[in-house]
Coordinates of C-alpha atoms in Angstrom, one line a residue:
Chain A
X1327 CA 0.0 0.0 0.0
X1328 CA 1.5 3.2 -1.3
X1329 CA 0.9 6.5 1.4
X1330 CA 0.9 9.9 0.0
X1331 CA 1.4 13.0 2.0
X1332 CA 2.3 11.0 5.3
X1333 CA 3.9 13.1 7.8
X1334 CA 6.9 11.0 7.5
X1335 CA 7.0 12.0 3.5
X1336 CA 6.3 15.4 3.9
X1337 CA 8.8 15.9 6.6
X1338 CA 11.3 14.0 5.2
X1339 CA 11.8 15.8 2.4
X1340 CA 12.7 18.7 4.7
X1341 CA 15.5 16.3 6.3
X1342 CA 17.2 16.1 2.7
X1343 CA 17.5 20.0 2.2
X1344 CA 19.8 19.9 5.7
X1345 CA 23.3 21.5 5.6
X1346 CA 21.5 23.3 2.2
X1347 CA 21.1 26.8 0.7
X1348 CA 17.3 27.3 -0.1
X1349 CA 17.5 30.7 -2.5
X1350 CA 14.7 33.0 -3.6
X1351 CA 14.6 33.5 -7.3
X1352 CA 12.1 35.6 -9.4
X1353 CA 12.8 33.7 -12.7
X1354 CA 14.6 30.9 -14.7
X1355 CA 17.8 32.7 -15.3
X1356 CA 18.1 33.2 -11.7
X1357 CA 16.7 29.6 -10.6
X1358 CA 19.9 28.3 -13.1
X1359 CA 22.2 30.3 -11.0
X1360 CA 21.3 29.4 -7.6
X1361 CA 21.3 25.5 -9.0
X1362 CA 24.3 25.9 -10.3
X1363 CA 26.0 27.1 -7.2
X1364 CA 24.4 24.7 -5.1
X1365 CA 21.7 25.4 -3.8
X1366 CA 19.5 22.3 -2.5
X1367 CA 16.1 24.0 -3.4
X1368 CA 14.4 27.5 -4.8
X1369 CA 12.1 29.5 -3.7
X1370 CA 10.1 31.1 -6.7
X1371 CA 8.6 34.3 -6.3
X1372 CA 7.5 37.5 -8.1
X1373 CA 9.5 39.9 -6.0
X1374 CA 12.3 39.4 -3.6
X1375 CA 11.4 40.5 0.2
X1376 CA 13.9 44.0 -0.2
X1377 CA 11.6 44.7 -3.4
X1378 CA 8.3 44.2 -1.5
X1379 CA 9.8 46.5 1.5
X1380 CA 10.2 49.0 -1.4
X1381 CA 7.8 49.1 -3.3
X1382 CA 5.1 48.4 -1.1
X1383 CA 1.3 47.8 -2.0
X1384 CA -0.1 43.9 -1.7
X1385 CA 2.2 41.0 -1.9
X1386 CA 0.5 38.2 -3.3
X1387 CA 1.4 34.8 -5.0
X1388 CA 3.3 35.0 -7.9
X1389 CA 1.9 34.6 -11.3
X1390 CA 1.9 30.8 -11.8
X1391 CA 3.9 31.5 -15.1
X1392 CA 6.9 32.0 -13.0
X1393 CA 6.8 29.4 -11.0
X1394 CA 5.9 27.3 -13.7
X1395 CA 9.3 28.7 -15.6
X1396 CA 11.1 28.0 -12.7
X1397 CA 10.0 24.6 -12.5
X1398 CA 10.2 23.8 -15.8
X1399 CA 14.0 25.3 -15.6
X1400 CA 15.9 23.2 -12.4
X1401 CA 15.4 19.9 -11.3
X1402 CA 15.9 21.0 -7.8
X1403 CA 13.0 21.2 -5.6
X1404 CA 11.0 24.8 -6.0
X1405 CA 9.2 25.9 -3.2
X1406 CA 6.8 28.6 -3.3
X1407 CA 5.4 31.3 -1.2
X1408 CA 1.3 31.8 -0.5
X1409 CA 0.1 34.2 2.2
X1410 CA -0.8 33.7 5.3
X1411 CA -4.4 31.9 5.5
X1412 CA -4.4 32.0 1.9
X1413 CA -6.6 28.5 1.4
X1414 CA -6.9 29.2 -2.6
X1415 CA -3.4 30.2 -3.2
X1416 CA -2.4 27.1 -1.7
X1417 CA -4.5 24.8 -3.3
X1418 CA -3.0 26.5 -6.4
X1419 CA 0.6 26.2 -6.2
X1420 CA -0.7 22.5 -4.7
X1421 CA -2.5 22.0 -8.0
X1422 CA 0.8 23.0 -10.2
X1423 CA 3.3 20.5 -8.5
X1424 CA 5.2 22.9 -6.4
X1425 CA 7.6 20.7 -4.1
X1426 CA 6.9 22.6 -0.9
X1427 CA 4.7 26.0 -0.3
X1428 CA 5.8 28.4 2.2
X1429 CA 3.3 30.0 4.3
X1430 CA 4.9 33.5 4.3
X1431 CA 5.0 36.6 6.4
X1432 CA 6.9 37.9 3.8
X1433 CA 3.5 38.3 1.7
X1434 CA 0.7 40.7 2.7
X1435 CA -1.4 37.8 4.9
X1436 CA -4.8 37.1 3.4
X1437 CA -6.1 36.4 7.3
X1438 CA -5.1 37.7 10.6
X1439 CA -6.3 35.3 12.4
X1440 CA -5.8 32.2 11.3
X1441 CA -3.3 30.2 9.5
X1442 CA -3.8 27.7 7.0
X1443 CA -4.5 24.0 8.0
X1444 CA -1.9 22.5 6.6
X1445 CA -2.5 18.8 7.6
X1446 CA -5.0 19.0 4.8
X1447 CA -2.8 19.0 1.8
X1448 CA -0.8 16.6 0.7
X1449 CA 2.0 19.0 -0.5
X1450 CA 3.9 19.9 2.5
X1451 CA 4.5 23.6 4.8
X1452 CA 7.5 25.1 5.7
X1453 CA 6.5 28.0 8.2
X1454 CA 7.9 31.0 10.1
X1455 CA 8.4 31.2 13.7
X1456 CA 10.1 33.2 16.1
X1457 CA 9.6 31.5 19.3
X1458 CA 9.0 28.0 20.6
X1459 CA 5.1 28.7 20.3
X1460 CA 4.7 29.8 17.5
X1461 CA 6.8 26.7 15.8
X1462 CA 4.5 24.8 18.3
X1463 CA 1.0 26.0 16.5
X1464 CA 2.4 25.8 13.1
X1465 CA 3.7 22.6 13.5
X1466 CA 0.2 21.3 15.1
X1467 CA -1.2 23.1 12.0
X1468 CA 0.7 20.7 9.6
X1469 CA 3.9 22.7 8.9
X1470 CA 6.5 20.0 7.9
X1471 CA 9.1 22.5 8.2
X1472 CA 10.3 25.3 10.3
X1473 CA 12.0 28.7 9.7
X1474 CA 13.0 31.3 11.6
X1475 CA 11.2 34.7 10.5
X1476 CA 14.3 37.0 11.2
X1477 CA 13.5 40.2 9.5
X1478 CA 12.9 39.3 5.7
X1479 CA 14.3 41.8 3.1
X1480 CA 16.4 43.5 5.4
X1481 CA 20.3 42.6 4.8
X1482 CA 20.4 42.5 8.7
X1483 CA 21.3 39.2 10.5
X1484 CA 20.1 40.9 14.0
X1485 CA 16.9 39.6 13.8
X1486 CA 17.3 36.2 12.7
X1487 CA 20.2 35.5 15.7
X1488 CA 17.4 36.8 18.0
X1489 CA 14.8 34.2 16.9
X1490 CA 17.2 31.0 16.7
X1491 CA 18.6 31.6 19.7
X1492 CA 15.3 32.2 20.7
X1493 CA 13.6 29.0 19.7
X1494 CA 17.0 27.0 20.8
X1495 CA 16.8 28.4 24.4
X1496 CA 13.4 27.4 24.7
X1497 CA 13.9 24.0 23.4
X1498 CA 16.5 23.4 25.4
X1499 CA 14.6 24.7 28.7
X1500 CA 11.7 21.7 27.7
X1501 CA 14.0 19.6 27.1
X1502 CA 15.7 19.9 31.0
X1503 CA 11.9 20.5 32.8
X1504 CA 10.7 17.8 34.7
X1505 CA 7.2 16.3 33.4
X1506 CA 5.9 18.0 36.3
X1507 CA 6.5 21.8 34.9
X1508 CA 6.0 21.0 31.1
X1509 CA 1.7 21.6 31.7
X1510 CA 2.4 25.5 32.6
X1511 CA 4.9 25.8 30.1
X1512 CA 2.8 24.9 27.0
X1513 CA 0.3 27.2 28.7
X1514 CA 2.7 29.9 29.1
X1515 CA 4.5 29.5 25.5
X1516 CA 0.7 29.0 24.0
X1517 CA 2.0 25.2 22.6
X1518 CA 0.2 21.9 23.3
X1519 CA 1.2 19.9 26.1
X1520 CA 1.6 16.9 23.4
X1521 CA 4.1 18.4 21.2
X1522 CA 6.3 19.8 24.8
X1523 CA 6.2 16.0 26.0
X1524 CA 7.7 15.5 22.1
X1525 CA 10.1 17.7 22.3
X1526 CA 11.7 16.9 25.6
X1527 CA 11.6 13.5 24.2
X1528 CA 13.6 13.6 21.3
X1529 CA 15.9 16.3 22.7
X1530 CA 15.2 18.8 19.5
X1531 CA 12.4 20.4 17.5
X1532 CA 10.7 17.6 16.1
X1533 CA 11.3 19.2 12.2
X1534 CA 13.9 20.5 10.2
X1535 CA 13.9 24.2 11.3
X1536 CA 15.9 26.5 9.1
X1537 CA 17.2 30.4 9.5
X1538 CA 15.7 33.2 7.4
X1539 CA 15.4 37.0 7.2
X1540 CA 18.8 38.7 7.1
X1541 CA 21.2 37.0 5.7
X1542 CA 23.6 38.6 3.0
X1543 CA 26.9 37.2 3.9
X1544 CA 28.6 33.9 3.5
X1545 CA 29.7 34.7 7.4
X1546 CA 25.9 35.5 8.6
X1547 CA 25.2 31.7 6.9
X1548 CA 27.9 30.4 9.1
X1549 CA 26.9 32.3 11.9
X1550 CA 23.1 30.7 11.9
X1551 CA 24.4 27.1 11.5
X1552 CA 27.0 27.7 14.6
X1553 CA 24.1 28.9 16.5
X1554 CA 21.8 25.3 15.5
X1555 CA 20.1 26.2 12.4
X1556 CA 20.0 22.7 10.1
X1557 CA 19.9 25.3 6.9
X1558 CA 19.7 28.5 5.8
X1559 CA 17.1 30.6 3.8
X1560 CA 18.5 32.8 1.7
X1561 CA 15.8 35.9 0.5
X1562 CA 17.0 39.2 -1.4
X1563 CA 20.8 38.7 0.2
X1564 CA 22.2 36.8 -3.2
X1565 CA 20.2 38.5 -6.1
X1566 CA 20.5 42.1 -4.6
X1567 CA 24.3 41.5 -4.4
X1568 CA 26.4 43.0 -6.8
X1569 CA 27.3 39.6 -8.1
X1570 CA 24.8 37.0 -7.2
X1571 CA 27.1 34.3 -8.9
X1572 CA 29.8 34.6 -6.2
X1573 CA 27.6 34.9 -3.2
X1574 CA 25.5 32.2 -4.3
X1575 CA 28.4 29.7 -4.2
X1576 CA 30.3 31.6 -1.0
X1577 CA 26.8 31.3 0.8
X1578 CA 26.6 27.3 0.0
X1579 CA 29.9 26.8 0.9
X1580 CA 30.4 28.4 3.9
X1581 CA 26.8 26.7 5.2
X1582 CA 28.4 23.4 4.9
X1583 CA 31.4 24.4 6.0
X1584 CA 30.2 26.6 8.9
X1585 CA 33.3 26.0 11.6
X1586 CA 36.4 26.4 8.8
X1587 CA 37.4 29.9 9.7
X1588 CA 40.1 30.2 7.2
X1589 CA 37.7 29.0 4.7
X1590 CA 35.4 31.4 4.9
X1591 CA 37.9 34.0 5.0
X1592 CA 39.0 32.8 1.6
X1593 CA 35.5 32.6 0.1
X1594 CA 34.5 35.7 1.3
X1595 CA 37.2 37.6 -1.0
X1596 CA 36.4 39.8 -3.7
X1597 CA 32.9 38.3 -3.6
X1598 CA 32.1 42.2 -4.8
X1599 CA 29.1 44.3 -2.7
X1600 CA 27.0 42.4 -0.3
X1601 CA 23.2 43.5 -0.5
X1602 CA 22.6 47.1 1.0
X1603 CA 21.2 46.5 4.5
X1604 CA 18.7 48.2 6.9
X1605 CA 18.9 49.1 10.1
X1606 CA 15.5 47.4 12.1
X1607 CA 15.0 50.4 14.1
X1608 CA 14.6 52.3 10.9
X1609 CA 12.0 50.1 9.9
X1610 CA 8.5 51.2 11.8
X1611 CA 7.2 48.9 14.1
X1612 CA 3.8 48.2 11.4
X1613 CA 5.9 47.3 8.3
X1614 CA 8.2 44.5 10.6
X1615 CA 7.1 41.2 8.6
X1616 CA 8.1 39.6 11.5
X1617 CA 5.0 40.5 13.0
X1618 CA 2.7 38.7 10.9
X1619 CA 1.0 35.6 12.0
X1620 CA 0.8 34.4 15.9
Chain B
X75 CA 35.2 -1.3 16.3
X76 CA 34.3 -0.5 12.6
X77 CA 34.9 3.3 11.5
X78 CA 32.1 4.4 8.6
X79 CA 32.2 7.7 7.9
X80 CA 29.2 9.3 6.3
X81 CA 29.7 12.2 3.5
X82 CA 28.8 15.4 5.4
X83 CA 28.4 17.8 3.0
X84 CA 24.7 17.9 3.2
X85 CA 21.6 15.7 3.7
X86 CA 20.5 13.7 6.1
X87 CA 23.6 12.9 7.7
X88 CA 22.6 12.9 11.3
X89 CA 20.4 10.3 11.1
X90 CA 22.9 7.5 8.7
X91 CA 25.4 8.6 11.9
X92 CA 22.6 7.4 14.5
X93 CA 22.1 4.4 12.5
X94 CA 25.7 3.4 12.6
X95 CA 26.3 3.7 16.1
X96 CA 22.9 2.2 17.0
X97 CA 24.7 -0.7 15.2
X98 CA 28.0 -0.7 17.1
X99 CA 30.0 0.7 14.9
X100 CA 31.8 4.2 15.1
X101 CA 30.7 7.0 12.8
X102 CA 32.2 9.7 11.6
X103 CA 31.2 12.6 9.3
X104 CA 33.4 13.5 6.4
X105 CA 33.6 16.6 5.1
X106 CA 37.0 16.8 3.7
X107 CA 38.8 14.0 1.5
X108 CA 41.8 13.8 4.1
X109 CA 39.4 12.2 6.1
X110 CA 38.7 8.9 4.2
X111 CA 41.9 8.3 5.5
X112 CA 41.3 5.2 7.5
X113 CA 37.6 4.5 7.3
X114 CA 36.4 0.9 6.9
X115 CA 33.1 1.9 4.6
X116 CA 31.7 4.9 3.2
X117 CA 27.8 6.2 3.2
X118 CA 26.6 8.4 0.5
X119 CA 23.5 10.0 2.3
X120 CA 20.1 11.2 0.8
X121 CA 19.6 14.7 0.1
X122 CA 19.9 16.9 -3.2
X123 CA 22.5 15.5 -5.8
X124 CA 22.7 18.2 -7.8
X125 CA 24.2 20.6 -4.6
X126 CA 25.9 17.2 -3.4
X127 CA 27.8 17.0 -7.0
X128 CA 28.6 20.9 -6.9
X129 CA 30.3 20.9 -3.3
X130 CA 31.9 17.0 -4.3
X131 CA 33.3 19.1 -7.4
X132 CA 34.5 22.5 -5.2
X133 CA 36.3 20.0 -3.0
X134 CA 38.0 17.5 -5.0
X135 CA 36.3 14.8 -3.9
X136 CA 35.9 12.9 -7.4
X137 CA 39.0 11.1 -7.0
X138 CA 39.4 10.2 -3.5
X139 CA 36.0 9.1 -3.9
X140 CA 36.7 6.9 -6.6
X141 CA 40.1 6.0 -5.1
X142 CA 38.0 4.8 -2.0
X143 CA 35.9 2.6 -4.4
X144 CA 38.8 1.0 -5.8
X145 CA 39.9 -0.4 -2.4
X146 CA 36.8 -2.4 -2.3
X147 CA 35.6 -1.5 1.1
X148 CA 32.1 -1.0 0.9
X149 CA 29.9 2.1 0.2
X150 CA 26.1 2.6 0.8
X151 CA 23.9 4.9 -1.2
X152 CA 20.7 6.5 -0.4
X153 CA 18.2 8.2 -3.0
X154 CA 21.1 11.0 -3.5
X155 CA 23.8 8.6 -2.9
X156 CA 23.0 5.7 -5.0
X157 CA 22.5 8.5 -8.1
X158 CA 26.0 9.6 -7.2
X159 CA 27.4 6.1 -7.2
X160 CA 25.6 5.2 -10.4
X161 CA 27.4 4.1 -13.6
X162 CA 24.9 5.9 -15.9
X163 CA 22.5 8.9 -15.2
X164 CA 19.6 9.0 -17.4
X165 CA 19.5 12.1 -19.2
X166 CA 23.0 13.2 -18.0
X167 CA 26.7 12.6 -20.5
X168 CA 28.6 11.9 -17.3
X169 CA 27.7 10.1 -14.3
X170 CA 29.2 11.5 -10.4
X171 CA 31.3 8.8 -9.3
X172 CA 30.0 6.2 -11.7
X173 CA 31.3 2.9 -10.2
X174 CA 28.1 1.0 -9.2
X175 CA 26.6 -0.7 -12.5
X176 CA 23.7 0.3 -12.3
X177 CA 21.6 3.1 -14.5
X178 CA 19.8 5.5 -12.8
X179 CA 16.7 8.0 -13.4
X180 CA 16.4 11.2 -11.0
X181 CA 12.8 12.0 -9.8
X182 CA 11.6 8.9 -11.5
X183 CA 8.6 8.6 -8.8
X184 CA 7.6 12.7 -9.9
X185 CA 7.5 15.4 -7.6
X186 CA 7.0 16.1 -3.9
X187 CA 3.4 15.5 -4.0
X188 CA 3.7 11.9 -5.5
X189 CA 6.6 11.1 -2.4
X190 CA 5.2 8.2 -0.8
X191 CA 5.6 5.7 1.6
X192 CA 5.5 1.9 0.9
X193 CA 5.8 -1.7 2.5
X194 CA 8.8 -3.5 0.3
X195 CA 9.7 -7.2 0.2
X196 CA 13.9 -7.3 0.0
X197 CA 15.3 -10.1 -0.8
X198 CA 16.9 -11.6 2.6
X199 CA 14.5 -10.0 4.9
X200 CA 12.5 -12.1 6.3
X201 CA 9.4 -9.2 7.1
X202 CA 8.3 -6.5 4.8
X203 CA 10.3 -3.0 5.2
X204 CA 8.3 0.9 5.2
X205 CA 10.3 2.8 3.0
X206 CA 10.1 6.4 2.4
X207 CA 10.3 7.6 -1.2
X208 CA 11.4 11.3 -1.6
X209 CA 11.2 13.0 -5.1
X210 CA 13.4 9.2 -5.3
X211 CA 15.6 7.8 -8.1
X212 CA 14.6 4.0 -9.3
X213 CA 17.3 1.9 -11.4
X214 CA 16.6 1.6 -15.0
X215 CA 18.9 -0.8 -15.6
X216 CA 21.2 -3.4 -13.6
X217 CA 24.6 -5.0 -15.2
X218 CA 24.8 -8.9 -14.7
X219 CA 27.0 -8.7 -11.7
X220 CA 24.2 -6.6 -9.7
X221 CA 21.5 -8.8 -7.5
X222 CA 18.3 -7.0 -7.8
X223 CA 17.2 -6.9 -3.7
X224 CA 13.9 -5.4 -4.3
X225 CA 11.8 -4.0 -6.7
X226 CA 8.5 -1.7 -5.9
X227 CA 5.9 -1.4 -8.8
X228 CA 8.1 -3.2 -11.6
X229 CA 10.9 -0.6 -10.5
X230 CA 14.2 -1.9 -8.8
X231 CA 14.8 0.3 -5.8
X232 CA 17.5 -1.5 -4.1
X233 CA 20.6 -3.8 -5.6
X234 CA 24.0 -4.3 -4.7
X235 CA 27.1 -4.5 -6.7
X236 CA 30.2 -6.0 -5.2
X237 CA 31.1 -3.7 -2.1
X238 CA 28.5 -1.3 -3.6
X239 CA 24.8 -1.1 -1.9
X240 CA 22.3 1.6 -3.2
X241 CA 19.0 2.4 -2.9
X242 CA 16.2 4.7 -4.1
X243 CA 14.7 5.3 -0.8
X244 CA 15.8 6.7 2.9
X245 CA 16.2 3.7 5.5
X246 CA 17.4 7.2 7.2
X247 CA 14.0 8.0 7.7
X248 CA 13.0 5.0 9.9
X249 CA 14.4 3.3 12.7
X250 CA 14.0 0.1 10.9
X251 CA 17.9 -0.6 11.0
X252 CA 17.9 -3.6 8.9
X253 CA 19.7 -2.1 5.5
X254 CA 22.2 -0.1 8.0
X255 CA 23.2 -4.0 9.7
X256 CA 23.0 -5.6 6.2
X257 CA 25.0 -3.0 5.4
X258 CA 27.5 -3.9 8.6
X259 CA 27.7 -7.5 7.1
X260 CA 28.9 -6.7 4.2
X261 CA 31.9 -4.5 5.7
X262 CA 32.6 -7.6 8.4
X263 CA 33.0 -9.9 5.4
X264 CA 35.4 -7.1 3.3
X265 CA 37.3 -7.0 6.8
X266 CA 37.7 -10.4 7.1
X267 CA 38.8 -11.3 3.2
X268 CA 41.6 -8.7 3.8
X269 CA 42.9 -10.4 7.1
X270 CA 42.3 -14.0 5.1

């Protein structure tokens, strides 16, 4: 008997992307780079986060003929972003074949509420989170996958050190509570006592959980796997660089080699200028994607 | 104690490292050719090829790999893996490491949505196995010194080749530990043919 859509499946394919470079790309040309260099999947949309923070107005889906380009031009995975609560755009990128969607902060959310059941679709979530309970609800919605939000768009690692280490430090508090304290905790963190009693049990998150948000340098992609991330996200930091080639291949590079120093000074060389970054307390507290979904 | 070191470059390494140890023997992650140095078998994890292939290449691991090969200690290939160790890649001029004969098609099963899950019958085991198939490679084609172990909807997903053991899905996934001690069999045999 042949399963589809299993838990196991869907989070599995997460497990193969570890150590990897996911990279947004907004067409074929730049889906080509980004396999080239490396990266283990891409992440097709119609405007990179810094563009969006720009140009402002509605971020939606892309137009399926992109992602359908994209697909039609790697034979990595291509994930792709819908907003948050967005059941149709979903359904949609479900319906074309897209390899993994990714419930986004990153486009204007379609419901303030609530998030999209993801244990309904066979195609599986990958999912922002900033703290223990918010990976906690997403993951209880069905997200297969984990990121943390960071500050997408941005060029500024600040954001996404603040939300691994975050998430880590909670993880590892579970993981050291006796049974006795874990009831208050899930109360107090707004997570189910179920998934607490799973995470002290397996010692760790019980999905792939990746780092996104503000990372433009080969060094911020070490700097995210030294602090636990199993992968990195990386958004506007590669195509907004002054040559996406280079930072696209320094970026995979130093991921998997995250603890060779020397290494990283050597790849980080002449890579030419890094993406122009943003200061978070420029940004007004309204326009933080980070504060999108609960 | 056996050393089996596990290419580290991406994947799901952690869990062919739990699977060694949880079978006694001592695993180690590689992710430099200096340290084949010394190893008694090799695993080739699942993950993405393609970024596998372009770190293998930045590296220069093409030849230590297929140095390693040539000793005849044993190498294991998951969905990623047994693409790289493939003689022939469908659609592709050159294969990665091409020394398991065997021919290979990437993504044979389709995309993420048609992943599945599945009961298999291997040859040897004496109870069904639950496999995990991810966007997974099936072989084409076998050369007459592979033994087909198991085939899944006319497809062969798993076969060995002299010290070579691939197959299209992730015993990674599962705690099933069976292909991971098959696995050990084969590198007590290798060990003992070279003390013989």
């Amino acid at each position: 008997m042949n399963q589809q859509g299993t838990n196991r499946v869907k989070r599995g394919m997460a497990e193969m992307q570890k150590g990897g470079v996911i990279m947004d790309v907004v067409n074929a040309e730049q889906a080509r780079i980004a396999e080239a260099a490396g990266a283990t999947a891409v992440m097709a949309l119609e405007r990179v986060p810094s563009d969006i923070r720009r140009d402002g107005g509605v971020a939606r889906m892309a137009d399926p003929r992109i992602t359908e380009e994209v697909m039609k031009a790697v034979s990595i995975p291509v994930m792709a972003k819908a907003r948050i609560g967005h059941i149709v755009e979903a359904r949609v990128l479900e319906a074309m074949g897209v390899d993994y969607i990714d419930e986004s902060e990153v486009l204007t959310p379609a419901d303030e509420e609530f998030h999209l059941l993801k244990d309904r679709f066979t195609v599986p979530f990958v999912c922002g989170c900033r703290n223990l309970g918010e990976a906690a609800r997403r993951i209880g919605e069905g997200a297969s996958m984990l990121r943390t939000k960071g500050e997408p768009g941005t060029g500024n690692i600040v954001e996404a050190v603040r939300h691994m280490r975050q998430v880590n430090s909670e993880v590892l508090k579970v993981v050291h509570m006796s049974d006795d304290e874990l009831m208050t905790e899930a109360r107090n963190l707004g997570a189910s006592y179920e998934f607490l009693r799973e995470v002290k049990s397996l010692g760790r998150l019980p999905v792939v959980n990746f780092a996104a948000g503000g990372v433009a340098t080969p060094a911020d992609a070490a700097l995210m796997m030294e602090l636990g991330a199993d992968g990195v996200f990386v958004g506007s930091g590669i195509f907004k660089s002054e040559s996406p080639e280079n930072f696209a291949r320094a970026i995979v590079e130093a991921t998997t080699h995250y603890q060779d120093y020397q290494l990283i000074a050597d790849l980080s060389k002449n890579l030419g200028v890094a993406m122009h970054g943003i200061e978070i307390s420029a940004i007004a507290a309204g326009e933080r994607m980070q504060e999108r979904g609960w | 104690m056996k050393r089996i070191g596990v290419l580290a470059l991406q994947g799901a390494v952690r869990e062919h490292l739990l699977a060694i140890e949880a079978c006694g023997a001592k695993a180690v992650p590689i992710k430099k050719p200096a340290e084949l140095i010394g190893l008694d078998a090799l695993v080739l994890p699942g993950g993405e090829s393609t970024a596998m292939r372009r770190l293998i290449e930045r590296y220069r691991f093409i030849d230590p790999l297929r140095e390693f090969a040539k000793t005849g200690k044993p190498m294991l290939g998951t969905c990623a893996g047994l693409i790289l160790l493939a003689r022939e890649v469908e659609g592709y001029d050159e294969p990665h490491l091409g020394v398991m004969d065997v021919k290979v098609e990437r993504n044979s099963f389709g995309r993420q949505i048609d992943s599945f899950e599945a009961d298999l019958e291997i040859k040897g085991f004496d109870a069904s196995f639950n496999a995990v198939f991810i966007r997974a490679p099936h072989i084409i084609s076998a050369g007459p010194d592979t033994e087909v172990l198991c085939e899944y909807d006319g497809k062969i997903v798993m076969a060995r080749h002299a010290q070579f053991l691939g197959c299209s899905f992730h015993p990674e996934l599962t705690l099933d530990y069976r292909i991971t001690e098959y696995f050990m069999k084969m590198i007590s045999a290798e060990i003992q043919s070279l003390q013989a």
